[in-house]
PDB file of C-alpha atoms in Angstrom:
ATOM      1  CA  UNK U1143      -8.665   7.929 -12.905  1.00 87.00           C
ATOM      2  CA  UNK U1144     -10.729   5.245 -14.642  1.00 95.00           C
ATOM      3  CA  UNK U1145      -7.678   3.483 -16.228  1.00 96.00           C
ATOM      4  CA  UNK U1146      -5.983   3.089 -12.836  1.00 95.00           C
ATOM      5  CA  UNK U1147      -9.175   1.886 -11.168  1.00 95.00           C
ATOM      6  CA  UNK U1148      -9.684  -0.718 -13.911  1.00 97.00           C
ATOM      7  CA  UNK U1149      -6.087  -1.984 -13.672  1.00 97.00           C
ATOM      8  CA  UNK U1150      -6.125  -2.072  -9.867  1.00 97.00           C
ATOM      9  CA  UNK U1151      -9.466  -3.911  -9.893  1.00 96.00           C
ATOM     10  CA  UNK U1152      -7.989  -6.444 -12.296  1.00 97.00           C
ATOM     11  CA  UNK U1153      -5.012  -7.195  -9.994  1.00 97.00           C
ATOM     12  CA  UNK U1154      -7.231  -7.282  -6.892  1.00 97.00           C
ATOM     13  CA  UNK U1155      -9.458  -9.801  -8.627  1.00 97.00           C
ATOM     14  CA  UNK U1156      -6.463 -11.963  -9.500  1.00 96.00           C
ATOM     15  CA  UNK U1157      -5.359 -11.910  -5.844  1.00 97.00           C
ATOM     16  CA  UNK U1158      -8.848 -12.787  -4.643  1.00 97.00           C
ATOM     17  CA  UNK U1159      -8.912 -15.763  -7.054  1.00 96.00           C
ATOM     18  CA  UNK U1160      -5.899 -17.046  -5.178  1.00 95.00           C
ATOM     19  CA  UNK U1161      -7.949 -17.150  -1.963  1.00 94.00           C
ATOM     20  CA  UNK U1162      -6.580 -13.922  -0.507  1.00 95.00           C
ATOM     21  CA  UNK U1163      -9.117 -11.432   0.806  1.00 93.00           C
ATOM     22  CA  UNK U1164      -8.309  -8.008  -0.547  1.00 93.00           C
ATOM     23  CA  UNK U1165     -10.092  -4.712  -0.234  1.00 92.00           C
ATOM     24  CA  UNK U1166      -8.891  -1.421  -1.625  1.00 91.00           C
ATOM     25  CA  UNK U1167      -9.949   1.665   0.261  1.00 92.00           C
ATOM     26  CA  UNK U1168      -9.111   5.082  -1.158  1.00 90.00           C
ATOM     27  CA  UNK U1169      -9.325   7.840   1.424  1.00 93.00           C
ATOM     28  CA  UNK U1170     -10.339  11.316   0.389  1.00 92.00           C
ATOM     29  CA  UNK U1171      -7.459  13.803   0.425  1.00 93.00           C
ATOM     30  CA  UNK U1172      -7.590  16.578   3.021  1.00 94.00           C
ATOM     31  CA  UNK U1173      -8.143  20.086   1.657  1.00 93.00           C
ATOM     32  CA  UNK U1174      -4.962  21.876   0.627  1.00 88.00           C
ATOM     33  CA  UNK U1175      -4.142  25.541   0.633  1.00 89.00           C
ATOM     34  CA  UNK U1176      -5.543  27.950   1.580  1.00 91.00           C
ATOM     35  CA  UNK U1177      -7.430  25.885   4.173  1.00 93.00           C
ATOM     36  CA  UNK U1178      -4.436  23.713   5.174  1.00 93.00           C
ATOM     37  CA  UNK U1179      -0.721  24.056   4.655  1.00 95.00           C
ATOM     38  CA  UNK U1180       1.025  20.987   3.196  1.00 94.00           C
ATOM     39  CA  UNK U1181       2.092  19.900   6.750  1.00 95.00           C
ATOM     40  CA  UNK U1182      -1.427  20.366   8.097  1.00 96.00           C
ATOM     41  CA  UNK U1183      -2.772  18.410   5.115  1.00 96.00           C
ATOM     42  CA  UNK U1184      -0.381  15.525   5.913  1.00 95.00           C
ATOM     43  CA  UNK U1185      -1.425  15.598   9.580  1.00 96.00           C
ATOM     44  CA  UNK U1186      -5.107  15.534   8.722  1.00 96.00           C
ATOM     45  CA  UNK U1187      -4.678  12.702   6.237  1.00 97.00           C
ATOM     46  CA  UNK U1188      -2.609  10.847   8.816  1.00 97.00           C
ATOM     47  CA  UNK U1189      -5.350  11.185  11.466  1.00 97.00           C
ATOM     48  CA  UNK U1190      -7.908   9.851   8.967  1.00 96.00           C
ATOM     49  CA  UNK U1191      -5.709   6.901   8.068  1.00 97.00           C
ATOM     50  CA  UNK U1192      -4.829   6.030  11.668  1.00 97.00           C
ATOM     51  CA  UNK U1193      -8.502   6.229  12.720  1.00 96.00           C
ATOM     52  CA  UNK U1194      -9.132   3.307  10.315  1.00 95.00           C
ATOM     53  CA  UNK U1195      -6.220   1.151  11.456  1.00 96.00           C
ATOM     54  CA  UNK U1196      -6.485  -1.146  14.514  1.00 94.00           C
ATOM     55  CA  UNK U1197      -2.910  -1.742  15.676  1.00 91.00           C
ATOM     56  CA  UNK U1198      -3.973  -4.725  17.777  1.00 91.00           C
ATOM     57  CA  UNK U1199      -5.459  -6.485  14.735  1.00 91.00           C
ATOM     58  CA  UNK U1200      -3.488  -5.430  11.703  1.00 94.00           C
ATOM     59  CA  UNK U1201      -0.054  -4.591  10.335  1.00 97.00           C
ATOM     60  CA  UNK U1202       0.468  -1.149   8.865  1.00 97.00           C
ATOM     61  CA  UNK U1203       2.863  -1.042   5.972  1.00 98.00           C
ATOM     62  CA  UNK U1204       3.611   2.504   4.819  1.00 98.00           C
ATOM     63  CA  UNK U1205       4.853   3.193   1.332  1.00 96.00           C
ATOM     64  CA  UNK U1206       7.401   5.980   1.156  1.00 93.00           C
ATOM     65  CA  UNK U1207      10.260   6.699  -1.227  1.00 90.00           C
ATOM     66  CA  UNK U1208      12.622   6.723   1.771  1.00 92.00           C
ATOM     67  CA  UNK U1209      11.503   3.255   2.868  1.00 96.00           C
ATOM     68  CA  UNK U1210      13.265  -0.064   2.422  1.00 97.00           C
ATOM     69  CA  UNK U1211      13.590  -1.120  -1.203  1.00 97.00           C
ATOM     70  CA  UNK U1212      12.357  -4.722  -1.546  1.00 97.00           C
ATOM     71  CA  UNK U1213      12.645  -7.075  -4.477  1.00 97.00           C
ATOM     72  CA  UNK U1214       9.477  -8.929  -5.530  1.00 96.00           C
ATOM     73  CA  UNK U1215      10.836 -12.026  -3.802  1.00 97.00           C
ATOM     74  CA  UNK U1216      11.475 -10.055  -0.578  1.00 98.00           C
ATOM     75  CA  UNK U1217       7.903  -8.744  -0.661  1.00 98.00           C
ATOM     76  CA  UNK U1218       6.695 -12.325  -1.134  1.00 97.00           C
ATOM     77  CA  UNK U1219       8.781 -13.354   1.886  1.00 98.00           C
ATOM     78  CA  UNK U1220       7.340 -10.493   3.967  1.00 98.00           C
ATOM     79  CA  UNK U1221       3.795 -11.486   3.092  1.00 97.00           C
ATOM     80  CA  UNK U1222       4.481 -15.165   3.761  1.00 97.00           C
ATOM     81  CA  UNK U1223       6.076 -14.385   7.129  1.00 97.00           C
ATOM     82  CA  UNK U1224       3.071 -12.253   8.092  1.00 96.00           C
ATOM     83  CA  UNK U1225       0.759 -15.123   7.118  1.00 94.00           C
ATOM     84  CA  UNK U1226       2.932 -17.615   9.070  1.00 96.00           C
ATOM     85  CA  UNK U1227       2.790 -15.287  12.113  1.00 95.00           C
ATOM     86  CA  UNK U1228      -1.018 -15.282  11.988  1.00 93.00           C
ATOM     87  CA  UNK U1229      -1.435 -11.788  10.617  1.00 93.00           C
ATOM     88  CA  UNK U1230      -4.905 -11.688   9.158  1.00 90.00           C
ATOM     89  CA  UNK U1231      -5.018  -8.075   8.021  1.00 95.00           C
ATOM     90  CA  UNK U1232      -2.351  -5.847   6.489  1.00 96.00           C
ATOM     91  CA  UNK U1233      -2.932  -2.252   5.465  1.00 97.00           C
ATOM     92  CA  UNK U1234      -0.668  -0.836   2.772  1.00 97.00           C
ATOM     93  CA  UNK U1235      -0.777   2.975   2.960  1.00 97.00           C
ATOM     94  CA  UNK U1236       0.160   5.190   0.072  1.00 96.00           C
ATOM     95  CA  UNK U1237       0.681   8.781   1.085  1.00 93.00           C
ATOM     96  CA  UNK U1238      -1.119  11.818  -0.224  1.00 91.00           C
ATOM     97  CA  UNK U1239       0.352  14.588  -2.351  1.00 89.00           C
ATOM     98  CA  UNK U1240       2.792  15.574   0.457  1.00 92.00           C
ATOM     99  CA  UNK U1241       3.538  12.095   1.780  1.00 93.00           C
ATOM    100  CA  UNK U1242       2.841  10.703   5.262  1.00 96.00           C
ATOM    101  CA  UNK U1243       2.792  12.548   8.550  1.00 96.00           C
ATOM    102  CA  UNK U1244       5.489  11.738  11.114  1.00 97.00           C
ATOM    103  CA  UNK U1245       2.804  10.081  13.246  1.00 97.00           C
ATOM    104  CA  UNK U1246       1.898   7.630  10.480  1.00 97.00           C
ATOM    105  CA  UNK U1247       5.559   6.814   9.905  1.00 97.00           C
ATOM    106  CA  UNK U1248       6.023   6.310  13.628  1.00 97.00           C
ATOM    107  CA  UNK U1249       3.052   3.941  13.922  1.00 97.00           C
ATOM    108  CA  UNK U1250       3.995   1.917  10.835  1.00 97.00           C
ATOM    109  CA  UNK U1251       5.087  -1.675  11.390  1.00 97.00           C
ATOM    110  CA  UNK U1252       7.179  -1.472   8.243  1.00 97.00           C
ATOM    111  CA  UNK U1253       8.086   1.314   5.802  1.00 98.00           C
ATOM    112  CA  UNK U1254       8.827   0.195   2.262  1.00 98.00           C
ATOM    113  CA  UNK U1255       9.474   1.863  -1.051  1.00 96.00           C
ATOM    114  CA  UNK U1256       8.317   0.983  -4.521  1.00 96.00           C
ATOM    115  CA  UNK U1257      11.132   3.097  -5.967  1.00 94.00           C
ATOM    116  CA  UNK U1258      13.515   5.847  -5.009  1.00 92.00           C
ATOM    117  CA  UNK U1259      11.504   7.979  -7.435  1.00 91.00           C
ATOM    118  CA  UNK U1260       8.351   9.749  -6.334  1.00 88.00           C
ATOM    119  CA  UNK U1261       5.193   8.510  -8.065  1.00 91.00           C
ATOM    120  CA  UNK U1262       1.741   9.965  -8.194  1.00 91.00           C
ATOM    121  CA  UNK U1263      -0.745   7.907  -6.209  1.00 90.00           C
ATOM    122  CA  UNK U1264      -2.428   6.416  -9.296  1.00 93.00           C
ATOM    123  CA  UNK U1265       0.842   4.910 -10.473  1.00 96.00           C
ATOM    124  CA  UNK U1266       1.842   3.874  -6.957  1.00 96.00           C
ATOM    125  CA  UNK U1267      -1.518   2.112  -6.496  1.00 96.00           C
ATOM    126  CA  UNK U1268      -1.080   0.186  -9.737  1.00 97.00           C
ATOM    127  CA  UNK U1269       2.554  -0.780  -9.019  1.00 98.00           C
ATOM    128  CA  UNK U1270       1.619  -1.887  -5.489  1.00 98.00           C
ATOM    129  CA  UNK U1271      -1.341  -3.988  -6.658  1.00 98.00           C
ATOM    130  CA  UNK U1272       0.784  -5.654  -9.349  1.00 98.00           C
ATOM    131  CA  UNK U1273       3.578  -6.346  -6.857  1.00 98.00           C
ATOM    132  CA  UNK U1274       1.149  -7.850  -4.315  1.00 98.00           C
ATOM    133  CA  UNK U1275      -0.204 -10.101  -7.088  1.00 97.00           C
ATOM    134  CA  UNK U1276       3.312 -10.978  -8.221  1.00 97.00           C
ATOM    135  CA  UNK U1277       4.312 -11.792  -4.592  1.00 97.00           C
ATOM    136  CA  UNK U1278       1.395 -14.208  -4.244  1.00 97.00           C
ATOM    137  CA  UNK U1279       2.306 -15.891  -7.513  1.00 96.00           C
ATOM    138  CA  UNK U1280       5.797 -16.395  -6.105  1.00 96.00           C
ATOM    139  CA  UNK U1281       4.388 -17.784  -2.836  1.00 96.00           C
ATOM    140  CA  UNK U1282       1.972 -20.098  -4.687  1.00 95.00           C
ATOM    141  CA  UNK U1283       4.418 -21.103  -7.403  1.00 94.00           C
ATOM    142  CA  UNK U1284       2.283 -19.728 -10.188  1.00 93.00           C
ATOM    143  CA  UNK U1285       4.350 -19.035 -13.351  1.00 91.00           C
ATOM    144  CA  UNK U1286       3.792 -15.283 -13.663  1.00 86.00           C
ATOM    145  CA  UNK U1287       6.772 -13.792 -11.922  1.00 62.00           C
ATOM    146  CA  UNK U1288       9.539 -14.486 -14.482  1.00 60.00           C
TER     147      UNK U1288
END
């Protein structure tokens, strides 16, 4: 959706202006029925995601409604701790229409939730991008987060 792309691009640009490298990669969903069942679709999407993640070089943070609920300040703390620990690359993974495969959840370094409610991926992308920007304003002391 164009509106979501524009809003996400805006927040990514704000984060980049703070000196944080950010790249958004949207993976193509796996085919659904009749080619794949929902579980097969999750597995295929999981394989695609995990093929792009290097566990020796990056942290995988999976978004899932059953994950830990964080405040904006707790997300800022998580990002600051990763930076302090020398983490140079973090991948935030939003699940497809049927969520994440068990393998993705198993390989995740952290599983967090944006809400106990389920969101479509366009809304989840936008909320995540805004929260990442908000977290960095908290870290940098920029007066946005009130």
